[in-house]
Coordinates of C-alpha atoms in Angstrom, one line a residue:
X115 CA 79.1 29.5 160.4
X116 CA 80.8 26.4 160.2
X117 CA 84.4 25.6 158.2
X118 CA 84.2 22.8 155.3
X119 CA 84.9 19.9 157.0
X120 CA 86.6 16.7 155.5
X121 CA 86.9 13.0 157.9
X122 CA 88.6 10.5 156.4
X123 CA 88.5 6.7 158.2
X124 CA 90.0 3.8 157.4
X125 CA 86.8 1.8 158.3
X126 CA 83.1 3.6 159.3
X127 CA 79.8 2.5 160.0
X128 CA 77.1 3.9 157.2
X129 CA 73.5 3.3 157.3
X130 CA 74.1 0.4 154.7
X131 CA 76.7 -1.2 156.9
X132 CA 80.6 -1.1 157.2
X133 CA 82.8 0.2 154.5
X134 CA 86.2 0.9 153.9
X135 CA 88.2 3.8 153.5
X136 CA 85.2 6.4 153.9
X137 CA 85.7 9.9 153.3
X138 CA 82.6 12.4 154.8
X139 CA 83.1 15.7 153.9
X140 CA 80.8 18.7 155.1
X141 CA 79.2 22.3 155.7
X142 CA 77.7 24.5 157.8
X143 CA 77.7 20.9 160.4
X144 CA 76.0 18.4 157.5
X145 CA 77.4 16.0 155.8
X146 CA 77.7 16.8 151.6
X147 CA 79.1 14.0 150.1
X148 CA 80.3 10.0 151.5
X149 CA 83.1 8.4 149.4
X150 CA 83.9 5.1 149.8
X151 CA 86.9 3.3 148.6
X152 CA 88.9 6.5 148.0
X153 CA 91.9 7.5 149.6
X154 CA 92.5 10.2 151.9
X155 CA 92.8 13.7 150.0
X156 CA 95.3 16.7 151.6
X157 CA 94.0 18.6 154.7
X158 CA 92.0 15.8 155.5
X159 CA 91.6 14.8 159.2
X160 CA 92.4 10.9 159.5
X161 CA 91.6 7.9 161.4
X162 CA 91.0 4.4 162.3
X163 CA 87.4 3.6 162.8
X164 CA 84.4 6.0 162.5
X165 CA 80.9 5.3 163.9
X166 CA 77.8 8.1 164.3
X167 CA 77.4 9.3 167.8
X168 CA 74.2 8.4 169.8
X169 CA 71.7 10.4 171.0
X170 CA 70.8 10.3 175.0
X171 CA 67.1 10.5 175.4
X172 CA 67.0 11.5 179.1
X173 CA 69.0 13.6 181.2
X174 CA 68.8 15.7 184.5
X175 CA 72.1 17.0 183.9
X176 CA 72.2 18.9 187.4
X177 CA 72.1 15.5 189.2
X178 CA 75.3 14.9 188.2
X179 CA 76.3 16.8 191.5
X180 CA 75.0 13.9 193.6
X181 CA 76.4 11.3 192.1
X182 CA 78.0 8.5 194.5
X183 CA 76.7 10.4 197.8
X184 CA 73.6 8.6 198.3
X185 CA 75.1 5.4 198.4
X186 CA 74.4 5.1 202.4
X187 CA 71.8 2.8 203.5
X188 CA 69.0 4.5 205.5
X189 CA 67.1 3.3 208.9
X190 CA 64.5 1.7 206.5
X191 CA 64.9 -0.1 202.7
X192 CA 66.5 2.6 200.5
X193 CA 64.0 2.5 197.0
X194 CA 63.9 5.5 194.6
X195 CA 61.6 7.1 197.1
X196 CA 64.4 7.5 200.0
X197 CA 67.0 8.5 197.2
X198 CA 64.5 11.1 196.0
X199 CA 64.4 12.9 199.2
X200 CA 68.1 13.2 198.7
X201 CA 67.7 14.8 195.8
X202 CA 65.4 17.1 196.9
X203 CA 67.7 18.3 199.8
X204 CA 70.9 18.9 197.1
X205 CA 68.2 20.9 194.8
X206 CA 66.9 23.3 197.5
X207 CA 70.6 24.9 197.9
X208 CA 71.4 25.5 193.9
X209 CA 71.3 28.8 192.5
X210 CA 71.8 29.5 188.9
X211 CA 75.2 29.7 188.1
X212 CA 75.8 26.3 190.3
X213 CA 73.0 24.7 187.8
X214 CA 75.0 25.6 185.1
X215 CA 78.2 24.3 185.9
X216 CA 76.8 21.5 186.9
X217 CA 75.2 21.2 183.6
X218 CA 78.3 21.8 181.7
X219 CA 80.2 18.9 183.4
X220 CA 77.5 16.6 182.6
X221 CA 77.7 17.5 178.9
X222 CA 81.1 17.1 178.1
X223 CA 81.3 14.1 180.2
X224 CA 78.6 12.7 177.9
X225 CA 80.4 13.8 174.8
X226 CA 83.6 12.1 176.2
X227 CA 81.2 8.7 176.5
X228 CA 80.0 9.1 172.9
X229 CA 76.7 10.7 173.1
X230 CA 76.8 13.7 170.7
X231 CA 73.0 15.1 171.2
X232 CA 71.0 15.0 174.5
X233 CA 67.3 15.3 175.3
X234 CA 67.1 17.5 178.7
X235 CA 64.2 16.7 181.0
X236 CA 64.1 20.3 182.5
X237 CA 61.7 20.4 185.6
X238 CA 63.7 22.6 187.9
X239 CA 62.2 25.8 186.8
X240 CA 61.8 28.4 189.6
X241 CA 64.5 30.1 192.3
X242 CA 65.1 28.7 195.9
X243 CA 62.0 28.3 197.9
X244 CA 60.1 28.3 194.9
X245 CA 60.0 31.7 193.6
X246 CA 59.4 32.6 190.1
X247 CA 62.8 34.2 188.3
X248 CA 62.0 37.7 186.5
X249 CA 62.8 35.5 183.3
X250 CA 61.3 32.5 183.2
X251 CA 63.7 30.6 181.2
X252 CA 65.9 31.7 183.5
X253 CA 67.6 28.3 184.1
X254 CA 66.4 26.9 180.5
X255 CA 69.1 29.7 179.1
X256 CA 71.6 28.0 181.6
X257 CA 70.8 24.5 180.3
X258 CA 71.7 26.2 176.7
X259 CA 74.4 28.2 177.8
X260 CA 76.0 24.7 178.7
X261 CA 75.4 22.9 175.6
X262 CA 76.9 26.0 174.1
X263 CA 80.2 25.7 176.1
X264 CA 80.4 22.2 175.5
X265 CA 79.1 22.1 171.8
X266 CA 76.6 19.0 172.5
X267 CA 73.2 18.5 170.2
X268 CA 70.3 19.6 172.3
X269 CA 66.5 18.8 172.9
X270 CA 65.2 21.2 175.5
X271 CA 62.2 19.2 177.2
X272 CA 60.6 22.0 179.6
X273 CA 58.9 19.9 181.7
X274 CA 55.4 20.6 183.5
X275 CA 54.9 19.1 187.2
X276 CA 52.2 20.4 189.7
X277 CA 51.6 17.9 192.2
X278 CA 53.1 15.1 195.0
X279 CA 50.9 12.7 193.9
X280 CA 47.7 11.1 191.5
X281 CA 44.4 13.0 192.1
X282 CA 46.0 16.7 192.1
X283 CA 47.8 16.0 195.8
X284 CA 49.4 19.0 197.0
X285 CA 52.8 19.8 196.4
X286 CA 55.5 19.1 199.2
X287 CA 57.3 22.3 200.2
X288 CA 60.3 20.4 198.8
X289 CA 58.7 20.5 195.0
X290 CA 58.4 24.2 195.2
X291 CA 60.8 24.4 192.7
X292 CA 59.4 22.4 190.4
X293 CA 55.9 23.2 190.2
X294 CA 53.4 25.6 187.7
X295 CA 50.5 26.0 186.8
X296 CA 49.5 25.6 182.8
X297 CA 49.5 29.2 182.2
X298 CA 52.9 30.0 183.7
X299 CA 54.3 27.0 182.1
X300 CA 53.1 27.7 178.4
X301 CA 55.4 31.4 179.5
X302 CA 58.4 28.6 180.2
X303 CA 58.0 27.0 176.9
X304 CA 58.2 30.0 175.0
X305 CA 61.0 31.3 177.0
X306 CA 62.5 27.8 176.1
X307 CA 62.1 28.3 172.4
X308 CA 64.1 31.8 172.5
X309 CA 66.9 30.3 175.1
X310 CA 67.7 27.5 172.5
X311 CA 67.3 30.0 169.0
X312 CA 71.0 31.1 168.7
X313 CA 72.0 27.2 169.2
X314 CA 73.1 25.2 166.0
X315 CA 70.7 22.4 165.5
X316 CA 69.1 22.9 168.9
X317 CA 65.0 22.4 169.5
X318 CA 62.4 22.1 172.3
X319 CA 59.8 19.5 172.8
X320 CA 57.7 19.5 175.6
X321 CA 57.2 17.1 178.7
X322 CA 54.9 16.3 181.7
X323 CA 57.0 15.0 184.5
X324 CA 54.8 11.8 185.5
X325 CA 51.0 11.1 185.8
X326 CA 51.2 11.3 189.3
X327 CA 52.6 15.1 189.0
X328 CA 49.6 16.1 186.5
X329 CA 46.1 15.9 186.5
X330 CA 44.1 14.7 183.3
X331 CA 43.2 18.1 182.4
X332 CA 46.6 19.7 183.1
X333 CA 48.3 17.2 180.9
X334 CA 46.0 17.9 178.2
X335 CA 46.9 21.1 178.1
X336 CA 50.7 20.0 178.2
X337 CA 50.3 18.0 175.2
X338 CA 48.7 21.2 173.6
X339 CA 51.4 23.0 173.8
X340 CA 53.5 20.5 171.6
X341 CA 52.7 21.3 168.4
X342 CA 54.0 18.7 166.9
X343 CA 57.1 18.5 168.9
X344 CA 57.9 15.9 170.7
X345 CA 56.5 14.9 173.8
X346 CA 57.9 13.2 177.0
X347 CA 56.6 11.3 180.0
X348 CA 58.2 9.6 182.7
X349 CA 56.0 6.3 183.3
X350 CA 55.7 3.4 185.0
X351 CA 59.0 3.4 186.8
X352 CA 58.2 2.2 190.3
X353 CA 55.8 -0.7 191.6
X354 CA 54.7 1.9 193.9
X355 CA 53.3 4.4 190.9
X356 CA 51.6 1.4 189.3
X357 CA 49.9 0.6 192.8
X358 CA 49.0 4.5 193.4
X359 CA 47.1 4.6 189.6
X360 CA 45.3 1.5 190.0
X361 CA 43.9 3.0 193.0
X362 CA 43.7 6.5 191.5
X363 CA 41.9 5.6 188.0
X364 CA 41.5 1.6 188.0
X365 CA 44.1 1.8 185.4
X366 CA 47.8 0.9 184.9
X367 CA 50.1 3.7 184.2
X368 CA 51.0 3.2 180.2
X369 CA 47.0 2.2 179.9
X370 CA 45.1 4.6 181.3
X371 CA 47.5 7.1 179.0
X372 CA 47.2 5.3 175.9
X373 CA 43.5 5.2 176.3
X374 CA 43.2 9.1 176.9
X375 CA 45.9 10.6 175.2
X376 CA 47.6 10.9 171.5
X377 CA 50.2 8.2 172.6
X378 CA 52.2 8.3 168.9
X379 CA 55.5 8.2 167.0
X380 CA 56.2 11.9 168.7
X381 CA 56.1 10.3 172.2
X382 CA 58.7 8.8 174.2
X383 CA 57.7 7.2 177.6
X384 CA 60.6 6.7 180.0
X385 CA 61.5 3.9 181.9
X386 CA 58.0 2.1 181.0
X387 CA 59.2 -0.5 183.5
X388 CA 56.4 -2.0 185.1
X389 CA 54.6 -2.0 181.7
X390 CA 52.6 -5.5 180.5
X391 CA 52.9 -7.8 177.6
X392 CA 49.3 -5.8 176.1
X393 CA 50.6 -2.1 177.2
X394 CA 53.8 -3.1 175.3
X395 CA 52.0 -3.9 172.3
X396 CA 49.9 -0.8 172.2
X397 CA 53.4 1.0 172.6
X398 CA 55.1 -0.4 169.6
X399 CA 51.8 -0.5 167.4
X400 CA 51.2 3.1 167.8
X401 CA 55.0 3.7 167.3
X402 CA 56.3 5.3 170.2
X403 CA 59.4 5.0 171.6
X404 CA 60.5 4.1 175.4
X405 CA 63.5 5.9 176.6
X406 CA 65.4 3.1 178.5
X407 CA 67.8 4.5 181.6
X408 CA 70.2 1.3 182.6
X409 CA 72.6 2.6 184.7
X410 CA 69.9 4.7 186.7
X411 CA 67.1 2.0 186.5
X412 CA 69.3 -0.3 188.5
X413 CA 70.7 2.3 190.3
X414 CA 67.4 3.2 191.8
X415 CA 66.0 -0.4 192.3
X416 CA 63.7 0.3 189.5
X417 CA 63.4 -3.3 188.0
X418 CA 64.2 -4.7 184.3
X419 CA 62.7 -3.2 181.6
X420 CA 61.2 -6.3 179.0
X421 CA 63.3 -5.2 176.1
X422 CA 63.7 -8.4 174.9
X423 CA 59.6 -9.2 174.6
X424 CA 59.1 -5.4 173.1
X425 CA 61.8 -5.4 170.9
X426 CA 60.0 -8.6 169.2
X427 CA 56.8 -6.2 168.8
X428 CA 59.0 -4.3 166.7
X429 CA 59.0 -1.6 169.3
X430 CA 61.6 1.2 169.6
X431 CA 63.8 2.0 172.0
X432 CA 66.0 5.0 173.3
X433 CA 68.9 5.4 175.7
X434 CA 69.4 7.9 178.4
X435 CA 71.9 8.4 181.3
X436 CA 68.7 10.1 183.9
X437 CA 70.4 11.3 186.9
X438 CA 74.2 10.9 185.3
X439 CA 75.9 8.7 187.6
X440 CA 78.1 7.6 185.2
X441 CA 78.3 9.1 181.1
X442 CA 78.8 6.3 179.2
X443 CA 77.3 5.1 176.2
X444 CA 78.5 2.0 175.6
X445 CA 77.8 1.1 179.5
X446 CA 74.5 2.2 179.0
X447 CA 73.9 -0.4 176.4
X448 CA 75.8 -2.7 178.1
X449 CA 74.1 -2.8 181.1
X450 CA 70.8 -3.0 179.5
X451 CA 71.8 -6.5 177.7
X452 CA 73.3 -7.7 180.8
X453 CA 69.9 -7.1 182.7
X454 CA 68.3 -9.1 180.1
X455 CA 70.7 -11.8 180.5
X456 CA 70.3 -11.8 184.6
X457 CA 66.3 -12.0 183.9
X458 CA 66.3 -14.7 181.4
X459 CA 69.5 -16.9 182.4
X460 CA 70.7 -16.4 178.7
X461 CA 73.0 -15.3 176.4
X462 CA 72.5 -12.5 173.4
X463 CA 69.3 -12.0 174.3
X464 CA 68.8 -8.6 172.3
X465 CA 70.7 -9.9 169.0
X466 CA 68.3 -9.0 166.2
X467 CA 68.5 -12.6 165.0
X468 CA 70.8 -16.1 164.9
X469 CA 74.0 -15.0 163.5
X470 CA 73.8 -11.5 164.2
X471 CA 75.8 -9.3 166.8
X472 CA 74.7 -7.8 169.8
X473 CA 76.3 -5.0 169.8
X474 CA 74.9 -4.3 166.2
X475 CA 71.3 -4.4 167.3
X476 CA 71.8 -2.6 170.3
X477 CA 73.6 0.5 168.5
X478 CA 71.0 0.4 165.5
X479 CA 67.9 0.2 168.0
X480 CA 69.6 3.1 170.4
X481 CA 70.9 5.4 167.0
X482 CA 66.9 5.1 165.6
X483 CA 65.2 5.2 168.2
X484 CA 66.9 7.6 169.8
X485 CA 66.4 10.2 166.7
X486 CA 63.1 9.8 166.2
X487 CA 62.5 10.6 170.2
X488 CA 64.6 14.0 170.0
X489 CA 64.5 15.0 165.9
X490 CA 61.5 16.8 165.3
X491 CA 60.4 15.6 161.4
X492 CA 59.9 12.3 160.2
X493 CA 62.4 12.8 157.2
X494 CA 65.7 14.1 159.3
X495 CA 68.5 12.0 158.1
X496 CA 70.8 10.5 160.7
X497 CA 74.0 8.5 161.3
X498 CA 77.3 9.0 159.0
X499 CA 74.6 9.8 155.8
X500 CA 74.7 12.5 153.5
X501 CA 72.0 15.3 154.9
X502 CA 72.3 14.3 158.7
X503 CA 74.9 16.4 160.9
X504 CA 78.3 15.2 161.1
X505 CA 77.8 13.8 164.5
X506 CA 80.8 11.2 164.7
X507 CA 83.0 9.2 167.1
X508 CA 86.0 7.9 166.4
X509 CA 87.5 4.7 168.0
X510 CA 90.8 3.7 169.0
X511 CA 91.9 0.9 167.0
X512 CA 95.5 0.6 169.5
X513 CA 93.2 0.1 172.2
X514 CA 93.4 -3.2 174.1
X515 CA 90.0 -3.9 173.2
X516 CA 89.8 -3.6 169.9
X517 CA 93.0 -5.0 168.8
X518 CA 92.5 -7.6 165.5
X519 CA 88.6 -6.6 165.4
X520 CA 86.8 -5.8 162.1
X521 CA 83.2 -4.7 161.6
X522 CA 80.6 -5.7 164.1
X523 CA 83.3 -7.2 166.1
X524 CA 84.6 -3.4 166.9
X525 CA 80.8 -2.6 168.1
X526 CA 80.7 -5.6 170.4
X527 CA 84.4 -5.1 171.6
X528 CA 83.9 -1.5 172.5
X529 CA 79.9 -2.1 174.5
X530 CA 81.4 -5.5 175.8
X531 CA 84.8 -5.0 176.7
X532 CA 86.3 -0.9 176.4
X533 CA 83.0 1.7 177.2
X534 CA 84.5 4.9 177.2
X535 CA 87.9 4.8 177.3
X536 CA 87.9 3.5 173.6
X537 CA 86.7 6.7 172.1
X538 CA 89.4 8.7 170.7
X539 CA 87.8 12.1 169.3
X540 CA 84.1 13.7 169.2
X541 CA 82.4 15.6 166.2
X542 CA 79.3 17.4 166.8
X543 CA 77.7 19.4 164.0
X544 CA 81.4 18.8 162.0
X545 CA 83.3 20.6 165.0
X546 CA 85.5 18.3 167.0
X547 CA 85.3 18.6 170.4
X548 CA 86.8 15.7 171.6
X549 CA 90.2 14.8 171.1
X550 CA 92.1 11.7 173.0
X551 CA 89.4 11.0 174.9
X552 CA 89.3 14.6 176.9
X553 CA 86.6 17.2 176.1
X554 CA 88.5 20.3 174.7
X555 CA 87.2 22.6 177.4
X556 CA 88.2 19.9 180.8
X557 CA 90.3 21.4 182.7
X558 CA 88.4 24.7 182.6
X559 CA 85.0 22.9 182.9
X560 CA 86.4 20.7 185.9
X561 CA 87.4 23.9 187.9
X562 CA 84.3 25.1 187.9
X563 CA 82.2 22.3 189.0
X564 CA 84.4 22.1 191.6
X565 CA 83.7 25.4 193.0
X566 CA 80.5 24.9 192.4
X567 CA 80.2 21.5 194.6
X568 CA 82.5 23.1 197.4
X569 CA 79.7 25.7 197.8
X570 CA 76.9 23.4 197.5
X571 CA 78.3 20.5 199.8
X572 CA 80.0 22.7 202.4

């Protein structure tokens, strides 16, 4: 049970634009009512600037852990490949309660950065060495038990994985943790929907970690097990997978699944990198929406996604931080203009139109896009509206960055020139969680991810 709740901001961002002097007021986490023009009433919380949070499509919020250690070049060219086997080696050590903490950190740090609801891609599913847990949503109820402590939005994507490689290769002992079969995995999902019951505005969707991790038939049954939930995929990330499924099924990646799968709005392909002009297309005409991972994608060597060119299909688009390396929302978006602007030697390259801010189009396209991919229901309402959660961020207006800025100008400022240290204070589901810029919990959260790292890296 939630408290009545009552915002009051001297500016906000609404679906129908900016207004002034906005009052939301709700229950049970929704929003009841939006004034605007009225002054602020007794017992009202008040403040500068208002703006709905984001949702982050993509996370494996346990790789927070490793962020910044594999920054070491190896004997050969480091690609996502070499920084995988990295991974693997940090995975095989984790036991429960370190995936947790782990998984805590990551979600405050992402409400700090102004993501208020997070789609997690949840592959690690079995014990060290690869042996089932008694409870098979043993370490989904520790992905929930951290949204819980930190009070973020949550999509629980059990994801289903099975092989090294196209064609059904055989796992590596390494993926031993990862890997099912469909039967035991249809047991994860519904241990998945029970973990995530007792969570306010919590859901599951259901994923398939790559093609090269499924076979046809396998992935079929995946996508069976949706039932109109949503569905994820990681896609087309690496040259190397696009090689490896030419030579597998004389097919690119996004085609060969768009020509034997439901591909629809309830799908979101991540990364899509290495997609063509024609794949996009098909994307955006069957309505689908490609989770797009800045930070990580040039982290890893991935390549630039073609926003620009897809975008123009009318195609939608969601952010996600991937393997956390850093939880920022507005350096998410930043980074993927910027990449645009490196590609094409221009300026404002994802502005909706002449005249138009950046910034704007980049937090629409993200806010959308990024509720359809994690909202179950075509009809949820979203952003600062009456019906949607009271998922809010306020901005500091005294910050250096947004000094003498109105309207759009506050959206640019903030991506452009502040990221994360502008936001002031968090709501999620009309609690506030962030105040200041510091998650409520911190300190505690902090202490324990630090234990759990000491036992993990010693």
């Amino acid at each position: 049970m939630y408290a009545m709740t009552s915002l009051w901001f001297e500016s906000a961002l609404l679906p129908q634009g900016w207004a002034n002097q906005v009052r939301l007021t709700a229950a049970e986490g929704h929003i009841e009512r939006v004034a605007v023009g009225v002054l602020a009433e007794d017992g009202d919380e008040r403040h500068a600037i208002g703006v709905p949070g984001l949702p982050n499509v993509h996370s494996h919020a346990f790789q927070r852990g490793i962020a910044g250690l594999t920054e070491r070049r190896g004997p050969t060219q480091d690609s996502f490949w070499s920084w995988r086997d990295l991974m693997y080696q940090f995975v095989e050590r984790m036991d429960p309660d370190e995936f947790e903490a782990l998984s805590t950190l990551a979600y405050a740090q992402m409400l700090e950065g102004g993501f208020t609801h997070v789609g997690e891609f949840h592959y690690l599913h079995h014990d060290r060495a690869g042996v089932p847990f008694a409870d098979p949503g043993e370490l989904a109820g520790r992905i929930a038990a951290a949204a819980a402590h930190t009070g973020i939005g949550l999509t629980l994507l059990p994801t289903f994985y099975a092989h090294a490689g196209f064609g059904g290769a055989e796992p590596t002992p390494r993926q031993r943790r990862f890997c099912n079969d469909p039967e035991r995995f249809a047991r994860i999902v519904e241990a998945s929907a029970r973990a995530v019951s007792g969570l306010c505005g919590a859901t599951i969707g259901v994923a398939a970690h790559s093609l090269r991790a499924v076979t046809p038939a396998e992935l079929t049954a995946v996508v069976g097990l949706a039932h109109g939930r949503v569905m994820h995929i990681h896609i087309a990330e690496q040259l190397r997978e696009v090689e490896e499924c030419l030579a597998w099924s004389g097919r690119r990646p996004v085609e060969w699944l768009l020509e034997n799968q439901p591909v629809d709005a309830r799908w979101c392909l991540v990364h899509a990198t290495h997609a063509t002009d024609a794949e996009l297309a098909a994307v955006a005409a069957r309505g689908a929406v490609i989770g797009l991972c800045p930070l990580t994608e040039a982290s890893l060597g991935d390549g630039i996604f073609p926003a620009a060119r897809f975008l123009a299909q009318h195609g939608r688009i969601g952010i996600g931080s991937d393997s956390n390396i850093l939880l920022d929302a507005a350096d998410e978006l930043r980074l993927l203009e910027y990449s645009q602007r490196l590609a094409q030697r221009a300026r404002n390259v994802l502005a909706a139109s002449s005249g138009v801010s950046t910034g704007r189009s980049l937090f629409d396209a993200a806010l959308r896009g990024g509720a359809q991919a994690l909202y179950p229901g075509e009809s949820r309402a979203t952003g600062l509206a009456a019906g949607a959660p009271l998922n809010a961020v306020s901005l500091s207006a005294t910050h250096p960055a947004l000094l003498v800025r109105r309207e759009d100008e506050i959206l640019d400022s903030w991506i452009f020139a502040g990221g994360r240290t502008v936001v002031d204070c968090v709501w999620r589901a009309g609690v506030r969680l962030v105040s200041g810029g510091r998650h409520r919990d911190r300190d505690a959260i902090v202490a324990r991810y630090e234990q759990a790292l000491r036992r993990l890296l010693a």
